[in-house]
Short mmCIF file of C-alpha atoms in Angstrom, two decimals:
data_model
loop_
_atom_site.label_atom_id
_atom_site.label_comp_id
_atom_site.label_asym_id
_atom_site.label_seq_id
_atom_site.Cartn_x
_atom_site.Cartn_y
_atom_site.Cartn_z
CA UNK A 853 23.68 48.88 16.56
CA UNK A 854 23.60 48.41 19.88
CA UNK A 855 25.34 45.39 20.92
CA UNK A 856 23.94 44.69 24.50
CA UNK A 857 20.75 44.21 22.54
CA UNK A 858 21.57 41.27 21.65
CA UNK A 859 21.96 38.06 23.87
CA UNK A 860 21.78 33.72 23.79
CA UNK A 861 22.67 31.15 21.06
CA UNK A 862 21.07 30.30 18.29
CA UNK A 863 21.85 26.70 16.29
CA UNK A 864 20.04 25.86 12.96
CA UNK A 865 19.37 22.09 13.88
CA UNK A 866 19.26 20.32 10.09
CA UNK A 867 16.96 17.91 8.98
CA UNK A 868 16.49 15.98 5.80
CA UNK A 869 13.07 14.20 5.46
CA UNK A 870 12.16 14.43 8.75
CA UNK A 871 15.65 13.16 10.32
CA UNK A 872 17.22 15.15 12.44
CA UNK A 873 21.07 15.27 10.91
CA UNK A 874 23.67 14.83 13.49
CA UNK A 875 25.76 17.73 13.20
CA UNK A 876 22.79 19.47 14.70
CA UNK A 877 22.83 18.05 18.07
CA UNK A 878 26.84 18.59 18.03
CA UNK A 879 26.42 21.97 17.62
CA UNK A 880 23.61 21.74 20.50
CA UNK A 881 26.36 20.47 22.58
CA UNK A 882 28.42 23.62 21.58
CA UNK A 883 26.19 25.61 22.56
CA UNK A 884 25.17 24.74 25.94
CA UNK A 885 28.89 24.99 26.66
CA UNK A 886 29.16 28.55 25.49
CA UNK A 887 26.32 29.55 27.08
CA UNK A 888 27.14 28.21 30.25
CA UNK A 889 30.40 30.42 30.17
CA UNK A 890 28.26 33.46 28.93
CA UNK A 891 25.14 32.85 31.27
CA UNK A 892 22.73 32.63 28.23
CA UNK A 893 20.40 30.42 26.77
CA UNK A 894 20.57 28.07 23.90
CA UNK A 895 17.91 28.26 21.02
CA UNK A 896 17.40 25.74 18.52
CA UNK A 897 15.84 26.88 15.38
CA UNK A 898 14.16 23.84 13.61
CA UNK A 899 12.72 24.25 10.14
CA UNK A 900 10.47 21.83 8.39
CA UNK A 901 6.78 20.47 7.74
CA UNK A 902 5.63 18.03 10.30
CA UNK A 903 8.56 17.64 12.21
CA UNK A 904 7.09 19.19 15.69
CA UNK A 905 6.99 15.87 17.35
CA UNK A 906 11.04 15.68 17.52
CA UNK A 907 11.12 19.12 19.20
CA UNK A 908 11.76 17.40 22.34
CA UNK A 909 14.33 15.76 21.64
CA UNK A 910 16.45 19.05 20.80
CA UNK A 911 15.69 19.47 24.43
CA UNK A 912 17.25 16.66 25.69
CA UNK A 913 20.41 17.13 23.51
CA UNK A 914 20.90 21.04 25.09
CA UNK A 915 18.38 23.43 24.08
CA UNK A 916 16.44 25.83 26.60
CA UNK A 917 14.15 26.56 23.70
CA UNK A 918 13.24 25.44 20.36
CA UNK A 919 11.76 27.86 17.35
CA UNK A 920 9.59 25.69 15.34
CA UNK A 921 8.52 26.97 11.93
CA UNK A 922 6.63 24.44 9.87
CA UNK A 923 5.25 25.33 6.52
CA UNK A 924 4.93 23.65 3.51
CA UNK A 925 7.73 25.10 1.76
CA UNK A 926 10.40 24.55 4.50
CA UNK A 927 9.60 20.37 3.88
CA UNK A 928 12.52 20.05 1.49
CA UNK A 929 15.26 22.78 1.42
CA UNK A 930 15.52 25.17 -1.01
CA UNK A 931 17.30 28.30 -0.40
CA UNK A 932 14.94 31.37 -0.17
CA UNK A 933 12.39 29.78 2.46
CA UNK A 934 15.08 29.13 4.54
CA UNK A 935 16.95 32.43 4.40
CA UNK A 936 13.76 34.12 4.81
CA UNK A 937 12.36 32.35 7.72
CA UNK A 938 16.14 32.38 9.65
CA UNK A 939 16.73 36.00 8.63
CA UNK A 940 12.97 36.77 10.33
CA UNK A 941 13.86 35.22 13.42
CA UNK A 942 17.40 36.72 13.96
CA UNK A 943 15.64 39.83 13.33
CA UNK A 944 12.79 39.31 15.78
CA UNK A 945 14.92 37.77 18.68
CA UNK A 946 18.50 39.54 18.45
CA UNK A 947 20.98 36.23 19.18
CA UNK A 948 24.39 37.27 19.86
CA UNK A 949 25.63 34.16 18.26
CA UNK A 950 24.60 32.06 15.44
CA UNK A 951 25.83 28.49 14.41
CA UNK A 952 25.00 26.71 11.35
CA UNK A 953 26.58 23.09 10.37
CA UNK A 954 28.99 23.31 7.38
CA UNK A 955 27.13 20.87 5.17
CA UNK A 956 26.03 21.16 1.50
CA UNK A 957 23.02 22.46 3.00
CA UNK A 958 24.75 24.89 5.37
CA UNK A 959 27.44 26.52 2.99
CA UNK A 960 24.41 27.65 0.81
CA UNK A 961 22.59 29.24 3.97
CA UNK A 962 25.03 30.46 6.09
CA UNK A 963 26.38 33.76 4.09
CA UNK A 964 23.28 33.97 2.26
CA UNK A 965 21.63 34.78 5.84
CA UNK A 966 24.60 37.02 6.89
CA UNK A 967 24.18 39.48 3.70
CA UNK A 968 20.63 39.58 5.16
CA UNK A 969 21.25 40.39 8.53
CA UNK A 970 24.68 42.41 7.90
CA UNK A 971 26.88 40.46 9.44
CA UNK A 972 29.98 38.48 8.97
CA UNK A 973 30.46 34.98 8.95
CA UNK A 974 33.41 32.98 9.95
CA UNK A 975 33.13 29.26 7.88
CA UNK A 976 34.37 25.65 8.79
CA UNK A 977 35.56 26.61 12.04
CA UNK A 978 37.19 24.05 14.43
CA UNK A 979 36.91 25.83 17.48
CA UNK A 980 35.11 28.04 19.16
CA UNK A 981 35.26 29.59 22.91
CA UNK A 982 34.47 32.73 24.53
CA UNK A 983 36.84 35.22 25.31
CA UNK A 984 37.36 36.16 28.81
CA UNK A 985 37.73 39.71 28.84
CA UNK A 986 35.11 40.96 26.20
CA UNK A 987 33.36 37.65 26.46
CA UNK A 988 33.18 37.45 22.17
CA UNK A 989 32.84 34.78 20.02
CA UNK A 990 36.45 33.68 18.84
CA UNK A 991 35.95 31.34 15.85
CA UNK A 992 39.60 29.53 14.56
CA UNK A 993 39.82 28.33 11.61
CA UNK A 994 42.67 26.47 8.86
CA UNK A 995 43.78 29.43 6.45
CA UNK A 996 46.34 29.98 3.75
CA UNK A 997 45.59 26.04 2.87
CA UNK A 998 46.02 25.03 6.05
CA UNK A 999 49.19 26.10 6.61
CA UNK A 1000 48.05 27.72 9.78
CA UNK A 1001 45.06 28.70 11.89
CA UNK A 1002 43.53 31.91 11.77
CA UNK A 1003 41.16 33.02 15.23
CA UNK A 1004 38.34 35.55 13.71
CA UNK A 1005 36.24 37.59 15.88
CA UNK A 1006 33.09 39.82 14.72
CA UNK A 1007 33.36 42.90 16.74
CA UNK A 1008 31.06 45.43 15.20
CA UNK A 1009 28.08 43.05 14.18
CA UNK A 1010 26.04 41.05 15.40
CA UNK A 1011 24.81 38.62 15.30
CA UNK A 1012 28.51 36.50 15.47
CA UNK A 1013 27.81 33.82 13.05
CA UNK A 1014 30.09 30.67 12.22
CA UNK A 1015 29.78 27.26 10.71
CA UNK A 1016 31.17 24.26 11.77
CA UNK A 1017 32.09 21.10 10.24
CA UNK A 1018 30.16 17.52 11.23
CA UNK A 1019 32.37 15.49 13.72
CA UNK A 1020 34.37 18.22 15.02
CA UNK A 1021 32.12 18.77 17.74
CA UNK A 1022 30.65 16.63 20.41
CA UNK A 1023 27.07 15.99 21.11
CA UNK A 1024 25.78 15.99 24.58
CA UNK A 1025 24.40 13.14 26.22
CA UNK A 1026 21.16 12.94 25.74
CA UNK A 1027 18.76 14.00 28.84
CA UNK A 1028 14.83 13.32 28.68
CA UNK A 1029 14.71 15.12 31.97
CA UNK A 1030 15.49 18.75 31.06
CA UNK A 1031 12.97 20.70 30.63
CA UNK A 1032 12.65 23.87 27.60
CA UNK A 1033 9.97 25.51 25.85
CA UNK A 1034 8.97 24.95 22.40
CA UNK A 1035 7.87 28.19 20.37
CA UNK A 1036 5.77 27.92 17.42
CA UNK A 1037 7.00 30.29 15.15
CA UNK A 1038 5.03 32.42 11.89
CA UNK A 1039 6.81 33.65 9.41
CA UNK A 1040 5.51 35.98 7.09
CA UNK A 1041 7.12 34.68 3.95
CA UNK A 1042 7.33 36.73 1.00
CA UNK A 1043 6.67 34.20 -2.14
CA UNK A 1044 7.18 36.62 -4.56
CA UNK A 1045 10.66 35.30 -4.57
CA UNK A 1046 10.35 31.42 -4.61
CA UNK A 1047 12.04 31.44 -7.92
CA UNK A 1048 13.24 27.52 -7.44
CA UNK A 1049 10.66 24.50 -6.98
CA UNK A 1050 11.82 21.10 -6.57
CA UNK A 1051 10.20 19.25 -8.64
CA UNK A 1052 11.91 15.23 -7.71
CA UNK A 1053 14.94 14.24 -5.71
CA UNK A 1054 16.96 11.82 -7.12
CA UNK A 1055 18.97 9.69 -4.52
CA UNK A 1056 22.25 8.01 -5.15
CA UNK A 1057 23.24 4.96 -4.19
CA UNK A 1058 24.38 4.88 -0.09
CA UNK A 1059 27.44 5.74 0.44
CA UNK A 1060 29.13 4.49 4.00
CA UNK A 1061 29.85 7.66 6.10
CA UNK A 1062 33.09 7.13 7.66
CA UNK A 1063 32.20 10.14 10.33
CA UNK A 1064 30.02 7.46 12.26
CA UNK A 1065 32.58 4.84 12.13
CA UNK A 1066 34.32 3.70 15.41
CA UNK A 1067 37.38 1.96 13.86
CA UNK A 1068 39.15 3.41 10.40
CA UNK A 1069 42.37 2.02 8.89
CA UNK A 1070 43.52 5.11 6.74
CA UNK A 1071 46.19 4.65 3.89
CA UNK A 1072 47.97 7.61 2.44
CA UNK A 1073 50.78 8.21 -0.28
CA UNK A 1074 52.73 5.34 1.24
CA UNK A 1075 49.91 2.36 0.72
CA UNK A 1076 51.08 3.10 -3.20
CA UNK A 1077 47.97 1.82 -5.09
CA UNK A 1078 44.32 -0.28 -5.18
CA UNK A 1079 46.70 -3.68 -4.21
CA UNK A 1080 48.19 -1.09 -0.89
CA UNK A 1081 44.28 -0.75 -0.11
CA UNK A 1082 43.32 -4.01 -0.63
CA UNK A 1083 45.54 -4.83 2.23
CA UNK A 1084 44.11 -2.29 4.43
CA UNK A 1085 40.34 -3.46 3.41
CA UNK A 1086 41.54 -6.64 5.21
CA UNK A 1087 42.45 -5.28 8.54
CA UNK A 1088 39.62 -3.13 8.48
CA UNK A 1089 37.54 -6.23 8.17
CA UNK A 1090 39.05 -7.91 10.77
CA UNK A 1091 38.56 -4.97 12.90
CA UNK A 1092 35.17 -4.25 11.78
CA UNK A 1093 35.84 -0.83 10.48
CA UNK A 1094 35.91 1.10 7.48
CA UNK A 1095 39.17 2.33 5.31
CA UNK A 1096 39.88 5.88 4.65
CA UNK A 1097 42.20 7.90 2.73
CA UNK A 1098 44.17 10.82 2.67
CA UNK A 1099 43.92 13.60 -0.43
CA UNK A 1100 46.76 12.51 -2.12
CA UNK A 1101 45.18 9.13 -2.75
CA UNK A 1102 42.02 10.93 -3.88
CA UNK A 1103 43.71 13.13 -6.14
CA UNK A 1104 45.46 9.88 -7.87
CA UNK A 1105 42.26 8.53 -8.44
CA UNK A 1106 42.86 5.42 -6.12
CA UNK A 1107 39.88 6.47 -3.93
CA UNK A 1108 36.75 8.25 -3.88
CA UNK A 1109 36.57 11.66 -1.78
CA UNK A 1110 33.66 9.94 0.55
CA UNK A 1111 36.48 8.48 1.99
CA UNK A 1112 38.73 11.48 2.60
CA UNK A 1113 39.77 12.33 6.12
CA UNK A 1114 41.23 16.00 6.25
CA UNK A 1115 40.60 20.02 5.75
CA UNK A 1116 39.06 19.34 2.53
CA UNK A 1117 37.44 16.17 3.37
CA UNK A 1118 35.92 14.78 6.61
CA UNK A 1119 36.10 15.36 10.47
CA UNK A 1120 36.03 11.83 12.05
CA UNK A 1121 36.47 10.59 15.64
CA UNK A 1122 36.18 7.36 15.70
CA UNK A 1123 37.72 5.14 18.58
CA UNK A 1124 40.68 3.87 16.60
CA UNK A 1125 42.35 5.34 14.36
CA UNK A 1126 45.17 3.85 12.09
CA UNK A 1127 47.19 5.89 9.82
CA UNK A 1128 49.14 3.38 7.32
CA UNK A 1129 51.73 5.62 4.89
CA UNK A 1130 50.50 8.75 6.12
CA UNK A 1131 53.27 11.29 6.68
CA UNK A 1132 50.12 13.67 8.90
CA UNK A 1133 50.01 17.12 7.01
CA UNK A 1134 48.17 19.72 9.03
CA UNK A 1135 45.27 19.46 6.25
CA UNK A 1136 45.21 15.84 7.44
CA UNK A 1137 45.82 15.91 11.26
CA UNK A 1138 42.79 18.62 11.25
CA UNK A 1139 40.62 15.96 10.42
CA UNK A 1140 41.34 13.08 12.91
CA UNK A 1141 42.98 14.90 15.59
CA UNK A 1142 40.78 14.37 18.17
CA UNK A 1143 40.32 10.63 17.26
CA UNK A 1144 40.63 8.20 20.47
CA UNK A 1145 43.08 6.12 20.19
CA UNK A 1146 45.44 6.34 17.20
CA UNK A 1147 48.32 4.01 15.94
CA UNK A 1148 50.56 5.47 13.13
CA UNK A 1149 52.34 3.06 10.65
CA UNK A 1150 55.17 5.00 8.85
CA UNK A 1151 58.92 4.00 7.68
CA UNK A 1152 60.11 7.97 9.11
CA UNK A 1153 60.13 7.78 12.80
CA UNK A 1154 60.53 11.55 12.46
CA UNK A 1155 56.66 11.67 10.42
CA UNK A 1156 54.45 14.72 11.63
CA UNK A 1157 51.83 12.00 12.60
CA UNK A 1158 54.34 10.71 15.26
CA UNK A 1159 54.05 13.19 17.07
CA UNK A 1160 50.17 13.19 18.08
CA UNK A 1161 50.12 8.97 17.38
CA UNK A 1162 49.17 7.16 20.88
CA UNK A 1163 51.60 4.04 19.80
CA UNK A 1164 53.77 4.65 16.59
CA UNK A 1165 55.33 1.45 14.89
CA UNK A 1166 58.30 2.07 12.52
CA UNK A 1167 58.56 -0.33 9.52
CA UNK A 1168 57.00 -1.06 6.16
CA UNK A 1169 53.12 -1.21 5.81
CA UNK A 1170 53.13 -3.62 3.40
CA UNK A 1171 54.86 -6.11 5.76
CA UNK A 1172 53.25 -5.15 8.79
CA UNK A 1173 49.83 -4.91 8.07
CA UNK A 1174 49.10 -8.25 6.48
CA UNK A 1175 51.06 -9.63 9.84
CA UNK A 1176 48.83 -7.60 11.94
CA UNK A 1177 45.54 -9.09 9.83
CA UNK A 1178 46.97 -12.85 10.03
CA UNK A 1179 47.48 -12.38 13.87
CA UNK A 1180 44.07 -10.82 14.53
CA UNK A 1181 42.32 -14.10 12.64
CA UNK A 1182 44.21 -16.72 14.11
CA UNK A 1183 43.55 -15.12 17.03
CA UNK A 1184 39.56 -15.30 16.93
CA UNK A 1185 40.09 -18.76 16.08
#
């Protein structure tokens, strides 16, 4: 393998029933940047069945061009369509990099398409950048349970793939005025092995998404129980946000995982972000790091999540919080 053969980035832009899922157009956003540095161009590879009229707007979040493949079995995912038609292109156009979002949908496709292409695959990265002197993909990543953060780079293969969690990257603003080229793309699918058919989709009852929040008051191991949370589900009222959790009160049952915030649950950003009773692990600080504005409520001044809090307010939770909801009411009155 030659690896000058192989050149510009390559994003797998999600949908689901014709929407275009966010952590597409993050990725986008990625890319541009990384191209940029590399002097490359960013393609967005956008799978579906009558989706062709939103190719534009992949151009305005970033990419130069867009590979459209519509076809009848790409119009809700199912595994083999999708690694077939991905592995085709990365075959036919030789990107040097490849990003895929780290949802349901893109933990089933990402290392199935790397065992076709031969490749490896570097999953739920947090950052990625270009390295100066060899100018190769450096993907970091939490390891040994977070304990620390392992940088991975794919010398010998290409292409360099990775997946990235929603939230932890930043779309770009969007620009109607750039210009790109979209390719309408055949694939020559074999259907000999379309062993799965989906034969109804069953949808559960909407959950909120705390990623597109702008204000979350987060309770951890010190809120205590449901009657801790209750207290939080007040401010966040008041403040028109949502509450979220950290694992511990996920693993006691308190709250449900949707809510998590963390390695193992969600990356949020959200403008404000308030951490009541949450001592900031690094399996917790991964996910709310790069928040805008955060206030930490903790009784140890000496807490982890001190140290990256914007304002940090010593005391007990349970005395401060319903203080801080009674003020913010008799203030809108």
């Amino acid at each position: 393998m030659n690896k000058e053969d192989y050149k510009n980035i390559f994003v797998f832009v999600e949908q689901r029933e014709g929407q275009i899922q966010n952590v597409g157009l993050e990725l986008l956003g990625k890319a541009r940047e990384l191209a940029n540095e590399l002097g490359q161009e960013v393609y967005a590879m956008f799978l579906g069945d009558g989706i062709k009229s939103q190719s534009n707007d992949l151009i305005a979040y970033g990419a130069d061009k867009v590979l459209l493949v519509e076809d009848k079995s790409l119009a809700v995912y199912t595994t083999e369509p999708y690694t077939q038609a991905i592995a085709q292109m990365i075959n036919d156009y030789k990107p040097s990099i490849v990003l895929i979002g780290s949802t349901t949908i893109g933990r089933d496709l990402g290392p199935r398409i790397s065992a076709r292409v031969n490749t490896g695959l570097t999953a739920d990265c947090t950052k990625l950048e270009i390295n100066e002197e060899d100018k190769e993909l450096w993907s970091t990543r939490p390891a040994f349970g977070g304990n620390l953060m392992a940088t991975i780079v794919c010398s010998n293969h290409r292409p360099q793939m990775s997946t990235v969690r929603p939230g932890v990257m930043q779309k770009m603003a969007k620009d109607d005025s750039r210009k790109g080229e979209v390719i309408d793309v055949k694939i020559n699918f074999n259907t000999d092995k379309f062993k799965v058919k989906v034969l109804e989709t069953v949808k559960k009852a909407s959950e909120v998404d705390i990623t597109e929040a702008k204000v979350l008051v987060s309770g951890g191991r010190g809120v205590c129980n449901k009657e801790g949370f209750k207290k939080l589900e007040d401010l966040a009222k008041e403040l028109k946000g949502e509450i979220s959790t950290s694992r511990a009160m996920v693993d006691a049952g308190i709250i449900g995982h949707e809510r998590q915030v963390g390695q193992t649950g969600k990356t949020v950003r959200p403008d404000l972000y308030m951490a009541c009773g949450i001592s900031g692990a690094i399996q917790h600080l991964a996910g709310m790091e790069s928040s805008e504005f955060i206030v930490a409520i903790n009784k140890d001044k000496f807490a982890p999540i001190m140290q990256i809090a914007d304002l940090g307010i010593v005391g007990d939770l349970h005395k401060i919080i319903p203080m801080l909801t009674e003020r913010l009411k008799a203030e809108k009155k």
